[in-house]
Tab-separated table of C-alpha atoms in Angstrom:
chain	number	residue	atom	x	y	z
A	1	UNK	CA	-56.904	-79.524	67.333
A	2	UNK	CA	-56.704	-83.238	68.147
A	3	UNK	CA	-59.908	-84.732	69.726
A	4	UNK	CA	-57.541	-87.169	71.101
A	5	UNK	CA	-57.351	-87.350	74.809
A	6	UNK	CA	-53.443	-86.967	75.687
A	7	UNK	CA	-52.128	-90.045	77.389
A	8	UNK	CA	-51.311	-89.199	81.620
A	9	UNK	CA	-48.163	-89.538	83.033
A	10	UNK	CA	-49.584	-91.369	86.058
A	11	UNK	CA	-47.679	-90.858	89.374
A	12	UNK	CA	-48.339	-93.319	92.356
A	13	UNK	CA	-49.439	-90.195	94.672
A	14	UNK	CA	-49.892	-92.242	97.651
A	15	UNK	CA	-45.895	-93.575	96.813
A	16	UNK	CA	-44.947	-90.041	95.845
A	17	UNK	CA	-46.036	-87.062	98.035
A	18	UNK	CA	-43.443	-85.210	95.939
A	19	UNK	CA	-43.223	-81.981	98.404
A	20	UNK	CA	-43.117	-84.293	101.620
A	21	UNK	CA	-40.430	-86.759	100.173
A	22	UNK	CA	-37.620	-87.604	102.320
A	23	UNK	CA	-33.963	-87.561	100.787
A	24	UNK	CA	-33.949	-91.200	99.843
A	25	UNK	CA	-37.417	-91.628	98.863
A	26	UNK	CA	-37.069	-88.034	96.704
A	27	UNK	CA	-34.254	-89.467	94.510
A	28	UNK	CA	-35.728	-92.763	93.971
A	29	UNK	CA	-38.242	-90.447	92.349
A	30	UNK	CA	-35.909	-88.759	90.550
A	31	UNK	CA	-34.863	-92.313	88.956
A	32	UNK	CA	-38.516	-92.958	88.304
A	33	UNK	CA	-39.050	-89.790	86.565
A	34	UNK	CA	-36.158	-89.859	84.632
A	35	UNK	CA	-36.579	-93.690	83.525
A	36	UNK	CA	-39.883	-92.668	81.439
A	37	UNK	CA	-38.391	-89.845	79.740
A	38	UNK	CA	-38.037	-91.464	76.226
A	39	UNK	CA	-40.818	-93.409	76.763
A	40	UNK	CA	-43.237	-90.115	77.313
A	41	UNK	CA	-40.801	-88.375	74.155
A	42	UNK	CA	-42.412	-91.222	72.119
A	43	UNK	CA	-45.933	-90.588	73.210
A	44	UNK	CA	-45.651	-86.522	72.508
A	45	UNK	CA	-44.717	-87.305	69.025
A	46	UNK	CA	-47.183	-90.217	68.377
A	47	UNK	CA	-49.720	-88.005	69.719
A	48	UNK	CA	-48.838	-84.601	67.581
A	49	UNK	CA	-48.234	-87.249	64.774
A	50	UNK	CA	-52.281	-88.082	65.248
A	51	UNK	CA	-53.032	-84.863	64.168
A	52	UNK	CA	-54.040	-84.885	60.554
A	53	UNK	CA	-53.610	-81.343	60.747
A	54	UNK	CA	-49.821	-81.403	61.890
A	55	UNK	CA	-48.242	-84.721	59.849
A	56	UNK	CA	-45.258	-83.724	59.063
A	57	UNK	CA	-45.276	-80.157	60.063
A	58	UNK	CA	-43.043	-81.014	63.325
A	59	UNK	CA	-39.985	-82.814	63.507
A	60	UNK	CA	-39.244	-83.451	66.786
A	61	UNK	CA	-35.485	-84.651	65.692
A	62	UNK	CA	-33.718	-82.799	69.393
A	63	UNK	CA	-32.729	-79.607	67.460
A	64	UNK	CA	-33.422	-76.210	69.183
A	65	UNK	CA	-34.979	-75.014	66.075
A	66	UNK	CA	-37.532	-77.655	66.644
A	67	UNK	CA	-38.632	-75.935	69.733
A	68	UNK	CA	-40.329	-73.108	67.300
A	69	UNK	CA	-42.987	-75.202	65.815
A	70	UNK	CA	-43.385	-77.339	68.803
A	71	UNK	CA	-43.999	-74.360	71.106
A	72	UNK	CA	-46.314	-72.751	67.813
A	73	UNK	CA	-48.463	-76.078	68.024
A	74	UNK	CA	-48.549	-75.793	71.849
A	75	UNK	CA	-50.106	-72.559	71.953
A	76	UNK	CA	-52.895	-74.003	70.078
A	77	UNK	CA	-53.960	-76.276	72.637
A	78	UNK	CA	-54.527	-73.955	75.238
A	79	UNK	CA	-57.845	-73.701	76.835
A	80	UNK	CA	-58.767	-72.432	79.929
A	81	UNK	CA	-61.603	-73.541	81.992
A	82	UNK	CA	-63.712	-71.059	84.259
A	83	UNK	CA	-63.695	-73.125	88.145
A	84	UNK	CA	-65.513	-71.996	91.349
A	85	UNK	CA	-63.785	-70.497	93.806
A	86	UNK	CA	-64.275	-73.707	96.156
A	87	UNK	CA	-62.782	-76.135	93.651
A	88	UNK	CA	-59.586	-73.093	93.442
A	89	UNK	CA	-59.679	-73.667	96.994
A	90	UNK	CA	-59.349	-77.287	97.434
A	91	UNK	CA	-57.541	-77.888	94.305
A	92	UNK	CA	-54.247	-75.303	94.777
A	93	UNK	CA	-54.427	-75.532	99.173
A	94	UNK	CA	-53.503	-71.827	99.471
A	95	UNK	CA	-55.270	-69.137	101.819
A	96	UNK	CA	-58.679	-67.516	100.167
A	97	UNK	CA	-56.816	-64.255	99.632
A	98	UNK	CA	-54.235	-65.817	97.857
A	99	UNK	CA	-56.313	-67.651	95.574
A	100	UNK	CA	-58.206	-64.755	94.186
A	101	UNK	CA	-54.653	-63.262	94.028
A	102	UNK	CA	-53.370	-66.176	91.490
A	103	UNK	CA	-56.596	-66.635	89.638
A	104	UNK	CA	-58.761	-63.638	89.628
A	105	UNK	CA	-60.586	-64.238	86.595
A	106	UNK	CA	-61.873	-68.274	88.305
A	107	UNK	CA	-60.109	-69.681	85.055
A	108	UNK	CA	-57.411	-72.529	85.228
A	109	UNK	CA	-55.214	-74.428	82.595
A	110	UNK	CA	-57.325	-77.484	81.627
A	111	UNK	CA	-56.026	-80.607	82.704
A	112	UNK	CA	-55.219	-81.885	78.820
A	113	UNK	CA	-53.053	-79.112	78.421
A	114	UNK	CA	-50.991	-79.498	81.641
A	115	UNK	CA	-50.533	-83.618	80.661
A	116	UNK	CA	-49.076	-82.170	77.880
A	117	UNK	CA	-46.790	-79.730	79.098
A	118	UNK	CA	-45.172	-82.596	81.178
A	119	UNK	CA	-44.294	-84.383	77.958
A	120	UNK	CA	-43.126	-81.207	76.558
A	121	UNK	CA	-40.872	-80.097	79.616
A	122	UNK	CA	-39.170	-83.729	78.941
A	123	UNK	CA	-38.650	-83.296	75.462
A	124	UNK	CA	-37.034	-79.726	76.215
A	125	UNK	CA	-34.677	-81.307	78.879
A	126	UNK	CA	-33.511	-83.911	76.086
A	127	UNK	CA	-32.366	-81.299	73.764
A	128	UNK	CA	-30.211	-79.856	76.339
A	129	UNK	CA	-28.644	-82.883	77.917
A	130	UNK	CA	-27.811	-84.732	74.502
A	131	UNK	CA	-26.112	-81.208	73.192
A	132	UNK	CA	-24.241	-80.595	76.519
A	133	UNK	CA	-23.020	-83.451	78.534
A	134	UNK	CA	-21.957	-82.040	81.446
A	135	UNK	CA	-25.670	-81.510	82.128
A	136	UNK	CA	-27.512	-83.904	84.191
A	137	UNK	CA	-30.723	-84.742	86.233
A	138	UNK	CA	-30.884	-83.397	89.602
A	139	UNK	CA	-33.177	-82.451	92.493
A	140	UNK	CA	-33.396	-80.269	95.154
A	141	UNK	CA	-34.464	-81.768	98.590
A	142	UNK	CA	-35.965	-79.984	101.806
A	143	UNK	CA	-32.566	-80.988	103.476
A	144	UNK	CA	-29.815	-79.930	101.588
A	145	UNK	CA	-32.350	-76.268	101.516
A	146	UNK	CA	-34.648	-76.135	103.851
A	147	UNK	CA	-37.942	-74.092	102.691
A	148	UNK	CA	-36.755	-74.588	99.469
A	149	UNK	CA	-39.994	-73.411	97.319
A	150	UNK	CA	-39.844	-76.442	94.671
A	151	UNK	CA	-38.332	-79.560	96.981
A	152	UNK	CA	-37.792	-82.803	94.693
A	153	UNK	CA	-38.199	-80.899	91.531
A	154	UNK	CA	-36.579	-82.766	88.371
A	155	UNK	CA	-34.539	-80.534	86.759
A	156	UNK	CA	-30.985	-79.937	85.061
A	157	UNK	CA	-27.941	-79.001	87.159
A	158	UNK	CA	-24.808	-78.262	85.349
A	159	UNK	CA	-25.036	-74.679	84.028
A	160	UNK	CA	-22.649	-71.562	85.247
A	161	UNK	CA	-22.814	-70.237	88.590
A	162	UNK	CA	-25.010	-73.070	89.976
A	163	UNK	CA	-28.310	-72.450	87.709
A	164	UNK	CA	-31.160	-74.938	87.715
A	165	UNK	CA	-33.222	-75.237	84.920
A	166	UNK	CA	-36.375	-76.694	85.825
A	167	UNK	CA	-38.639	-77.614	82.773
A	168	UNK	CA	-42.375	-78.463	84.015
A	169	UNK	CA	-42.130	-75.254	86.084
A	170	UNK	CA	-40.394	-73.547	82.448
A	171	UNK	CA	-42.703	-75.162	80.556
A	172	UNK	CA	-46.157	-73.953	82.968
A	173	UNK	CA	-44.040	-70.481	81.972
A	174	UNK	CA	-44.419	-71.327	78.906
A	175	UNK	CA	-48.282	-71.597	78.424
A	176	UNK	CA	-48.740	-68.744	80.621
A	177	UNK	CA	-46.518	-66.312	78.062
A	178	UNK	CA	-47.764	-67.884	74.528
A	179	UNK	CA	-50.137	-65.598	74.336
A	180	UNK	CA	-48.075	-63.181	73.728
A	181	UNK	CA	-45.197	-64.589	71.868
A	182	UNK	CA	-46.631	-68.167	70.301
A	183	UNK	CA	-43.793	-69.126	67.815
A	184	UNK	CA	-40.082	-68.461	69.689
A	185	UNK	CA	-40.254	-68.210	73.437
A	186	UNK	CA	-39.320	-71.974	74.304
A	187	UNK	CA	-36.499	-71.120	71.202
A	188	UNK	CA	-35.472	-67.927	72.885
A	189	UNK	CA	-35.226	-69.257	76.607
A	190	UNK	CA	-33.616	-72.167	75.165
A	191	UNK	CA	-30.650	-70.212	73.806
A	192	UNK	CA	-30.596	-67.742	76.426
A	193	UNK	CA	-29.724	-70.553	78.752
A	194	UNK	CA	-27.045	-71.772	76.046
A	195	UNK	CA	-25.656	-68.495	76.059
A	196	UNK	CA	-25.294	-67.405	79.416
A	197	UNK	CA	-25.169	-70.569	81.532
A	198	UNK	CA	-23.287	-73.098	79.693
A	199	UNK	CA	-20.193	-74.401	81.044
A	200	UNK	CA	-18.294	-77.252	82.421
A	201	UNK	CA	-18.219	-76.714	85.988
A	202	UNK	CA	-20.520	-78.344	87.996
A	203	UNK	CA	-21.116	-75.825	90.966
A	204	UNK	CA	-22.964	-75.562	94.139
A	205	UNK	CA	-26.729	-74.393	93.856
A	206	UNK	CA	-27.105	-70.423	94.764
């Protein structure tokens, strides 16, 4: 693996409380977010392109079948880190039984690996919107749903029967199930959306 520390998406946190965004302030967001897609695209494939180890092994050229070695090279950047229960605490703001609910083994995602996944979410996005135009960036704000559990969430609306296809949450999925399946899951989610929720109607989010 790359000893290469993976370039941050940085986020103005005091500008962007994502989860306490109003409506206006959550889609100038949105515009923000979607502004550096390319530019982070660019920096995933620089970086894998660093990798002595992976020149030429990954073209990154939008097709789904790309998504097989790209998730395969993921999975081998995975590393967890063992974290006190405090830092749990603190870090994920949830109740103390909750915490040991999510994390019982005191392990998290590193934060290299989580940079990462941002990049990769955007790169999975692209291969969907430049395929299927009717797709497009979207959010979901605490107004038009209120307790909505991911308010101001970038994702694709578009699909059948109102789906939204969220890809940092899909792509978090993602590292969680590699484990098991390190080659084909992006793939396979990837075409089960294409199979089952592709269409031309744009409809109202269930």
């Amino acid at each position: 693996m790359s000893k290469r520390e993976y370039p941050s998406l940085i986020i103005d946190k005091e500008r962007f409380k994502i989860d306490e965004l109003g409506e206006e302030d959550a889609y100038e967001f949105l515009k923000w977010y979607v502004d550096h897609m390319d530019e982070r695209i660019a920096i995933l494939k620089d970086f894998i392109d660093s990798d002595p180890e992976m020149l030429d092994k990954i073209n990154l050229d939008y097709s789904a079948e790309s998504l097989i070695p790209l998730n395969k090279w993921l999975a081998q950047q995975i590393i967890k880190e063992s974290k006190g229960f405090q830092w749990m605490k603190e870090r994920f703001n949830k109740k103390d039984w909750l915490v040991h609910q999510l994390i019982p083994d005191k392990k998290v995602f590193t934060n290299e690996i989580i940079k990462i996944t941002v990049d990769v979410a955007y790169y999975w996005a692209k291969i969907f919107l430049l395929k299927y135009p009717e797709l497009y960036w979207d959010i979901v704000t605490l107004k038009q749903i209120p307790n909505y559990m991911f308010p101001n969430a970038p994702g694709l609306l578009g699909f059948k029967n109102g789906k939204f296809f969220k890809p940092c949450l899909m792509t978090h999925v993602v590292i969680i199930k590699t484990k098991n399946d390190p080659n084909t899951y992006m793939y396979d989610t990837y075409k089960y959306w294409e199979e089952n929720y592709i269409n031309n109607n744009k409809e109202s989010i269930k």
